[in-house]
mmCIF file of C-alpha atoms and ligand atoms in Angstrom:
data_model
loop_
_atom_site.group_PDB
_atom_site.id
_atom_site.type_symbol
_atom_site.label_atom_id
_atom_site.label_comp_id
_atom_site.label_asym_id
_atom_site.label_seq_id
_atom_site.Cartn_x
_atom_site.Cartn_y
_atom_site.Cartn_z
ATOM 1 C CA UNK U 21 -33.700 -15.204 -7.084
ATOM 2 C CA UNK U 22 -36.736 -13.598 -4.837
ATOM 3 C CA UNK U 23 -37.925 -10.585 -4.358
ATOM 4 C CA UNK U 24 -35.521 -10.771 -1.081
ATOM 5 C CA UNK U 25 -33.889 -7.402 -0.695
ATOM 6 C CA UNK U 26 -30.628 -9.208 0.220
ATOM 7 C CA UNK U 27 -30.166 -12.271 -2.014
ATOM 8 C CA UNK U 28 -29.352 -15.223 0.873
ATOM 9 C CA UNK U 29 -27.730 -18.883 0.636
ATOM 10 C CA UNK U 30 -28.467 -22.011 3.107
ATOM 11 C CA UNK U 31 -24.935 -23.245 4.651
ATOM 12 C CA UNK U 32 -25.538 -26.639 5.965
ATOM 13 C CA UNK U 33 -22.483 -28.230 7.376
ATOM 14 C CA UNK U 34 -22.240 -32.028 7.954
ATOM 15 C CA UNK U 35 -20.400 -35.168 8.666
ATOM 16 C CA UNK U 36 -22.564 -38.294 8.588
ATOM 17 C CA UNK U 37 -25.919 -36.560 9.185
ATOM 18 C CA UNK U 38 -27.981 -39.097 6.712
ATOM 19 C CA UNK U 39 -30.891 -39.603 8.816
ATOM 20 C CA UNK U 40 -31.977 -35.585 9.463
ATOM 21 C CA UNK U 41 -29.994 -34.105 6.247
ATOM 22 C CA UNK U 42 -33.188 -34.403 4.072
ATOM 23 C CA UNK U 43 -36.072 -32.578 6.115
ATOM 24 C CA UNK U 44 -33.402 -29.656 7.226
ATOM 25 C CA UNK U 45 -33.180 -29.075 3.450
ATOM 26 C CA UNK U 46 -36.755 -28.717 2.922
ATOM 27 C CA UNK U 47 -37.178 -26.662 5.471
ATOM 28 C CA UNK U 48 -34.799 -24.380 4.524
ATOM 29 C CA UNK U 49 -35.713 -24.020 1.200
ATOM 30 C CA UNK U 50 -38.889 -21.611 1.104
ATOM 31 C CA UNK U 51 -36.890 -19.418 3.271
ATOM 32 C CA UNK U 52 -33.542 -18.999 0.910
ATOM 33 C CA UNK U 53 -32.227 -18.093 -2.544
ATOM 34 C CA UNK U 54 -30.134 -21.708 -2.545
ATOM 35 C CA UNK U 55 -29.184 -24.440 -0.441
ATOM 36 C CA UNK U 56 -25.268 -25.613 -0.036
ATOM 37 C CA UNK U 57 -24.280 -28.620 1.791
ATOM 38 C CA UNK U 58 -20.477 -28.687 2.491
ATOM 39 C CA UNK U 59 -19.346 -32.219 3.380
ATOM 40 C CA UNK U 60 -16.786 -33.437 5.890
ATOM 41 C CA UNK U 61 -16.151 -36.422 3.713
ATOM 42 C CA UNK U 62 -19.210 -38.265 4.921
ATOM 43 C CA UNK U 63 -19.224 -42.378 5.195
ATOM 44 C CA UNK U 64 -23.304 -42.562 5.021
ATOM 45 C CA UNK U 65 -25.499 -41.431 2.529
ATOM 46 C CA UNK U 66 -25.412 -37.726 3.249
ATOM 47 C CA UNK U 67 -24.287 -36.179 0.088
ATOM 48 C CA UNK U 68 -26.583 -37.908 -2.244
ATOM 49 C CA UNK U 69 -29.646 -37.427 0.221
ATOM 50 C CA UNK U 70 -28.675 -33.533 0.289
ATOM 51 C CA UNK U 71 -28.707 -33.677 -3.677
ATOM 52 C CA UNK U 72 -31.535 -35.284 -3.771
ATOM 53 C CA UNK U 73 -33.409 -32.673 -1.807
ATOM 54 C CA UNK U 74 -32.203 -30.093 -4.244
ATOM 55 C CA UNK U 75 -28.963 -28.802 -2.821
ATOM 56 C CA UNK U 76 -25.747 -27.966 -4.278
ATOM 57 C CA UNK U 77 -23.053 -30.567 -2.735
ATOM 58 C CA UNK U 78 -19.166 -29.595 -2.330
ATOM 59 C CA UNK U 79 -16.592 -31.025 0.042
ATOM 60 C CA UNK U 80 -14.548 -29.570 3.254
ATOM 61 C CA UNK U 81 -10.721 -30.067 3.268
ATOM 62 C CA UNK U 82 -11.768 -32.625 5.580
ATOM 63 C CA UNK U 83 -10.589 -30.433 8.881
ATOM 64 C CA UNK U 84 -13.057 -29.921 10.885
ATOM 65 C CA UNK U 85 -16.771 -27.213 11.241
ATOM 66 C CA UNK U 86 -14.283 -24.593 10.777
ATOM 67 C CA UNK U 87 -12.730 -25.185 7.221
ATOM 68 C CA UNK U 88 -16.363 -26.381 6.061
ATOM 69 C CA UNK U 89 -17.250 -22.258 7.036
ATOM 70 C CA UNK U 90 -14.359 -20.945 5.234
ATOM 71 C CA UNK U 91 -14.955 -23.045 1.833
ATOM 72 C CA UNK U 92 -18.754 -21.787 1.916
ATOM 73 C CA UNK U 93 -17.888 -18.055 1.999
ATOM 74 C CA UNK U 94 -15.657 -18.256 -0.504
ATOM 75 C CA UNK U 95 -17.899 -19.959 -2.915
ATOM 76 C CA UNK U 96 -21.133 -18.465 -2.266
ATOM 77 C CA UNK U 97 -22.911 -16.340 -4.762
ATOM 78 C CA UNK U 98 -25.548 -14.489 -2.499
ATOM 79 C CA UNK U 99 -25.231 -11.216 -0.674
ATOM 80 C CA UNK U 100 -26.171 -12.894 2.781
ATOM 81 C CA UNK U 101 -25.443 -16.348 4.414
ATOM 82 C CA UNK U 102 -27.538 -18.243 6.796
ATOM 83 C CA UNK U 103 -25.735 -21.242 8.411
ATOM 84 C CA UNK U 104 -27.781 -23.683 10.245
ATOM 85 C CA UNK U 105 -26.950 -27.023 11.352
ATOM 86 C CA UNK U 106 -27.652 -30.726 9.737
ATOM 87 C CA UNK U 107 -29.097 -32.025 13.355
ATOM 88 C CA UNK U 108 -32.242 -30.792 13.223
ATOM 89 C CA UNK U 109 -31.168 -29.039 16.390
ATOM 90 C CA UNK U 110 -32.093 -25.394 14.609
ATOM 91 C CA UNK U 111 -35.818 -24.754 13.383
ATOM 92 C CA UNK U 112 -35.711 -23.776 9.743
ATOM 93 C CA UNK U 113 -39.032 -21.459 10.518
ATOM 94 C CA UNK U 114 -36.575 -19.274 12.286
ATOM 95 C CA UNK U 115 -34.350 -17.917 9.230
ATOM 96 C CA UNK U 116 -36.831 -14.996 8.602
ATOM 97 C CA UNK U 117 -36.377 -13.898 11.767
ATOM 98 C CA UNK U 118 -32.750 -14.148 12.028
ATOM 99 C CA UNK U 119 -32.151 -12.492 8.486
ATOM 100 C CA UNK U 120 -34.459 -9.678 8.959
ATOM 101 C CA UNK U 121 -32.055 -7.439 10.851
ATOM 102 C CA UNK U 122 -29.780 -7.920 8.059
ATOM 103 C CA UNK U 123 -31.867 -7.164 5.282
ATOM 104 C CA UNK U 124 -32.950 -3.844 7.009
ATOM 105 C CA UNK U 125 -29.507 -2.896 7.385
ATOM 106 C CA UNK U 126 -29.373 -2.863 11.001
ATOM 107 C CA UNK U 127 -27.003 -5.857 11.453
ATOM 108 C CA UNK U 128 -24.180 -7.407 9.662
ATOM 109 C CA UNK U 129 -24.362 -10.718 11.608
ATOM 110 C CA UNK U 130 -27.325 -11.941 13.510
ATOM 111 C CA UNK U 131 -26.686 -15.078 16.035
ATOM 112 C CA UNK U 132 -29.211 -17.486 17.434
ATOM 113 C CA UNK U 133 -29.907 -16.814 20.771
ATOM 114 C CA UNK U 134 -30.288 -19.584 22.994
ATOM 115 C CA UNK U 135 -30.057 -18.207 26.333
ATOM 116 C CA UNK U 136 -33.550 -16.188 25.101
ATOM 117 C CA UNK U 137 -35.084 -18.505 22.951
ATOM 118 C CA UNK U 138 -33.998 -21.892 25.710
ATOM 119 C CA UNK U 139 -31.870 -24.979 24.646
ATOM 120 C CA UNK U 140 -32.429 -28.542 25.011
ATOM 121 C CA UNK U 141 -28.507 -28.942 24.479
ATOM 122 C CA UNK U 142 -27.380 -27.279 27.116
ATOM 123 C CA UNK U 143 -29.093 -28.910 29.980
ATOM 124 C CA UNK U 144 -29.508 -32.148 32.048
ATOM 125 C CA UNK U 145 -25.927 -33.497 31.939
ATOM 126 C CA UNK U 146 -22.331 -33.016 33.551
ATOM 127 C CA UNK U 147 -21.023 -32.483 30.477
ATOM 128 C CA UNK U 148 -23.915 -29.984 29.071
ATOM 129 C CA UNK U 149 -23.778 -28.352 32.293
ATOM 130 C CA UNK U 150 -19.913 -27.722 31.127
ATOM 131 C CA UNK U 151 -20.709 -26.188 27.765
ATOM 132 C CA UNK U 152 -23.508 -24.301 28.811
ATOM 133 C CA UNK U 153 -20.839 -22.238 31.405
ATOM 134 C CA UNK U 154 -18.044 -22.449 29.239
ATOM 135 C CA UNK U 155 -19.896 -20.453 26.526
ATOM 136 C CA UNK U 156 -21.275 -18.521 29.236
ATOM 137 C CA UNK U 157 -18.039 -17.473 30.387
ATOM 138 C CA UNK U 158 -16.430 -16.665 26.900
ATOM 139 C CA UNK U 159 -19.282 -14.208 26.288
ATOM 140 C CA UNK U 160 -18.871 -12.411 29.396
ATOM 141 C CA UNK U 161 -15.152 -12.158 28.617
ATOM 142 C CA UNK U 162 -16.311 -11.023 24.912
ATOM 143 C CA UNK U 163 -18.778 -8.627 26.466
ATOM 144 C CA UNK U 164 -16.750 -6.777 28.543
ATOM 145 C CA UNK U 165 -13.991 -6.181 26.264
ATOM 146 C CA UNK U 166 -15.892 -5.017 23.107
ATOM 147 C CA UNK U 167 -18.261 -3.557 25.439
ATOM 148 C CA UNK U 168 -21.408 -5.218 23.795
ATOM 149 C CA UNK U 169 -24.166 -7.229 26.025
ATOM 150 C CA UNK U 170 -24.534 -10.111 23.668
ATOM 151 C CA UNK U 171 -26.010 -13.461 25.607
ATOM 152 C CA UNK U 172 -24.964 -16.491 22.621
ATOM 153 C CA UNK U 173 -21.959 -16.225 20.988
ATOM 154 C CA UNK U 174 -21.127 -19.503 19.901
ATOM 155 C CA UNK U 175 -24.507 -21.060 18.114
ATOM 156 C CA UNK U 176 -23.587 -21.974 15.043
ATOM 157 C CA UNK U 177 -27.072 -20.632 13.431
ATOM 158 C CA UNK U 178 -26.495 -17.386 11.899
ATOM 159 C CA UNK U 179 -27.043 -14.906 9.340
ATOM 160 C CA UNK U 180 -24.250 -12.675 8.186
ATOM 161 C CA UNK U 181 -23.308 -10.387 5.359
ATOM 162 C CA UNK U 182 -21.020 -12.270 2.414
ATOM 163 C CA UNK U 183 -18.918 -9.500 1.768
ATOM 164 C CA UNK U 184 -18.602 -9.039 6.305
ATOM 165 C CA UNK U 185 -17.985 -12.489 6.316
ATOM 166 C CA UNK U 186 -14.763 -12.335 3.366
ATOM 167 C CA UNK U 187 -13.464 -9.537 5.454
ATOM 168 C CA UNK U 188 -13.261 -11.038 8.685
ATOM 169 C CA UNK U 189 -10.156 -13.228 7.238
ATOM 170 C CA UNK U 190 -11.161 -16.744 9.527
ATOM 171 C CA UNK U 191 -8.469 -19.298 9.891
ATOM 172 C CA UNK U 192 -10.225 -21.624 13.058
ATOM 173 C CA UNK U 193 -10.504 -24.947 11.344
ATOM 174 C CA UNK U 194 -12.455 -26.749 14.252
ATOM 175 C CA UNK U 195 -15.846 -25.280 16.220
ATOM 176 C CA UNK U 196 -14.077 -22.074 17.233
ATOM 177 C CA UNK U 197 -14.551 -20.334 13.682
ATOM 178 C CA UNK U 198 -17.544 -19.244 15.416
ATOM 179 C CA UNK U 199 -16.038 -17.113 18.109
ATOM 180 C CA UNK U 200 -13.469 -16.222 15.741
ATOM 181 C CA UNK U 201 -16.402 -14.829 13.480
ATOM 182 C CA UNK U 202 -17.978 -12.787 16.420
ATOM 183 C CA UNK U 203 -15.167 -11.332 18.069
ATOM 184 C CA UNK U 204 -13.202 -10.600 14.664
ATOM 185 C CA UNK U 205 -16.353 -8.750 13.450
ATOM 186 C CA UNK U 206 -16.934 -6.650 16.522
ATOM 187 C CA UNK U 207 -12.933 -5.505 16.120
ATOM 188 C CA UNK U 208 -13.558 -4.457 12.761
ATOM 189 C CA UNK U 209 -16.715 -2.243 13.942
ATOM 190 C CA UNK U 210 -19.692 -4.684 12.850
ATOM 191 C CA UNK U 211 -22.787 -4.721 14.228
ATOM 192 C CA UNK U 212 -23.786 -7.842 15.341
ATOM 193 C CA UNK U 213 -26.953 -8.795 17.381
ATOM 194 C CA UNK U 214 -28.603 -11.520 18.459
ATOM 195 C CA UNK U 215 -32.320 -12.561 17.718
ATOM 196 C CA UNK U 216 -33.509 -15.375 19.756
ATOM 197 C CA UNK U 217 -34.171 -19.044 19.029
ATOM 198 C CA UNK U 218 -35.449 -22.048 20.561
ATOM 199 C CA UNK U 219 -31.645 -24.950 19.903
ATOM 200 C CA UNK U 220 -33.617 -29.047 20.188
ATOM 201 C CA UNK U 221 -31.647 -31.644 20.771
ATOM 202 C CA UNK U 222 -29.505 -33.244 18.021
ATOM 203 C CA UNK U 223 -32.348 -35.637 16.441
ATOM 204 C CA UNK U 224 -29.872 -38.943 16.076
ATOM 205 C CA UNK U 225 -26.300 -39.641 17.457
ATOM 206 C CA UNK U 226 -24.081 -37.890 19.429
ATOM 207 C CA UNK U 227 -22.466 -34.226 19.288
ATOM 208 C CA UNK U 228 -18.745 -34.023 17.029
ATOM 209 C CA UNK U 229 -17.295 -31.951 19.789
ATOM 210 C CA UNK U 230 -15.393 -33.298 22.170
ATOM 211 C CA UNK U 231 -15.004 -31.025 25.275
ATOM 212 C CA UNK U 232 -11.537 -32.878 26.720
ATOM 213 C CA UNK U 233 -10.137 -32.170 23.285
ATOM 214 C CA UNK U 234 -10.703 -28.825 22.176
ATOM 215 C CA UNK U 235 -11.622 -26.687 25.505
ATOM 216 C CA UNK U 236 -7.466 -25.713 25.361
ATOM 217 C CA UNK U 237 -7.750 -24.237 21.611
ATOM 218 C CA UNK U 238 -11.582 -22.504 22.740
ATOM 219 C CA UNK U 239 -8.617 -20.810 25.706
ATOM 220 C CA UNK U 240 -6.389 -19.650 22.819
ATOM 221 C CA UNK U 241 -8.733 -18.297 20.657
ATOM 222 C CA UNK U 242 -10.650 -16.189 22.713
ATOM 223 C CA UNK U 243 -7.313 -15.450 24.796
ATOM 224 C CA UNK U 244 -5.894 -14.393 21.504
ATOM 225 C CA UNK U 245 -8.777 -12.477 20.096
ATOM 226 C CA UNK U 246 -9.227 -10.598 23.743
ATOM 227 C CA UNK U 247 -5.537 -9.647 23.594
ATOM 228 C CA UNK U 248 -4.990 -8.472 19.993
HETATM 229 N N1 GDP T 19 -18.678 -30.301 6.685
HETATM 230 C C1 GDP T 19 -18.259 -30.675 8.322
HETATM 231 N N2 GDP T 19 -19.265 -30.307 9.065
HETATM 232 C C2 GDP T 19 -19.113 -30.740 10.284
HETATM 233 C C3 GDP T 19 -17.894 -31.287 11.137
HETATM 234 N N3 GDP T 19 -18.120 -31.538 12.083
HETATM 235 C C4 GDP T 19 -19.355 -31.464 12.179
HETATM 236 N N4 GDP T 19 -20.261 -30.768 11.618
HETATM 237 C C5 GDP T 19 -21.681 -30.357 11.020
HETATM 238 O O1 GDP T 19 -21.497 -29.588 12.065
HETATM 239 C C6 GDP T 19 -22.761 -29.472 12.915
HETATM 240 C C7 GDP T 19 -22.762 -29.005 14.018
HETATM 241 O O2 GDP T 19 -21.989 -30.574 14.514
HETATM 242 P P1 GDP T 19 -22.598 -30.742 16.083
HETATM 243 O O3 GDP T 19 -21.761 -32.435 16.456
HETATM 244 O O4 GDP T 19 -24.172 -31.202 16.240
HETATM 245 O O5 GDP T 19 -21.543 -30.140 16.845
HETATM 246 P P2 GDP T 19 -22.962 -28.978 18.304
HETATM 247 O O6 GDP T 19 -24.157 -29.038 17.869
HETATM 248 O O7 GDP T 19 -22.154 -28.061 18.493
HETATM 249 O O8 GDP T 19 -22.931 -30.162 19.169
HETATM 250 C C8 GDP T 19 -23.569 -30.739 12.003
HETATM 251 O O9 GDP T 19 -24.317 -30.347 11.088
HETATM 252 C C9 GDP T 19 -22.506 -31.327 11.942
HETATM 253 O O10 GDP T 19 -23.154 -32.274 10.775
HETATM 254 C C10 GDP T 19 -16.412 -31.524 10.089
HETATM 255 O O11 GDP T 19 -15.355 -31.533 10.437
HETATM 256 N N5 GDP T 19 -17.154 -30.986 8.732
HETATM 257 MG MG1 MG T 20 -25.788 -30.289 17.091
#
């Protein structure tokens, strides 16, 4: 452990990320006390590479990224967690800026803000435009409901206090867990902040989100948590 005011685990969810997982682990290591990879039963060498680069590796229950995040929240042993993707979209050098408000006791959850930091993943094609507009719509609904002015609530790059993450009783198994986390945190009076962070294009392969399959779930989770 280091002299950080709050000890910090990097949690990296992976599903067949063999080309990039090694460099992401190397990038996060200087900024955290330990690194946990939660793998969704990859069929490539993701787990072997992760172990070789010094990460602790565990498996999720095969039900999605949300299930992997919930597993991580259960097992981490540090005061705070930084979630970062394995595909090279997030810059580990931003971790100290996302962690700072939590460490200073000014926020309980800090989400990387792609509206202020820019994103190479949310422009250029029709599918990406749909994601951008969908994310913008959800954020505006959340802002009015909870009387906050956030820019980005969907970004997976985020820091949260472990005790807060445990208190939220998260239930989602898929990519909807990110909005569930923000809405439940706001509902319970926790302080949620955005800090600018640039999102790079995934280095290899394609996003595991199929908008045509998940839009209904996003709508359901949004309405459910706005109303109850
Ligand atoms: N453990 C686990 N990780 C997943 C799963 N699906 C996606 N991921 C990881 O979650 C991160 C974000 O996934 P990605 O497909 O890039 O989604 P996007 O960035 O929102 O387009 C990546 O590091 C993926 O490897 C899953 O079912 N289980
Ligand atoms: Mg990605």
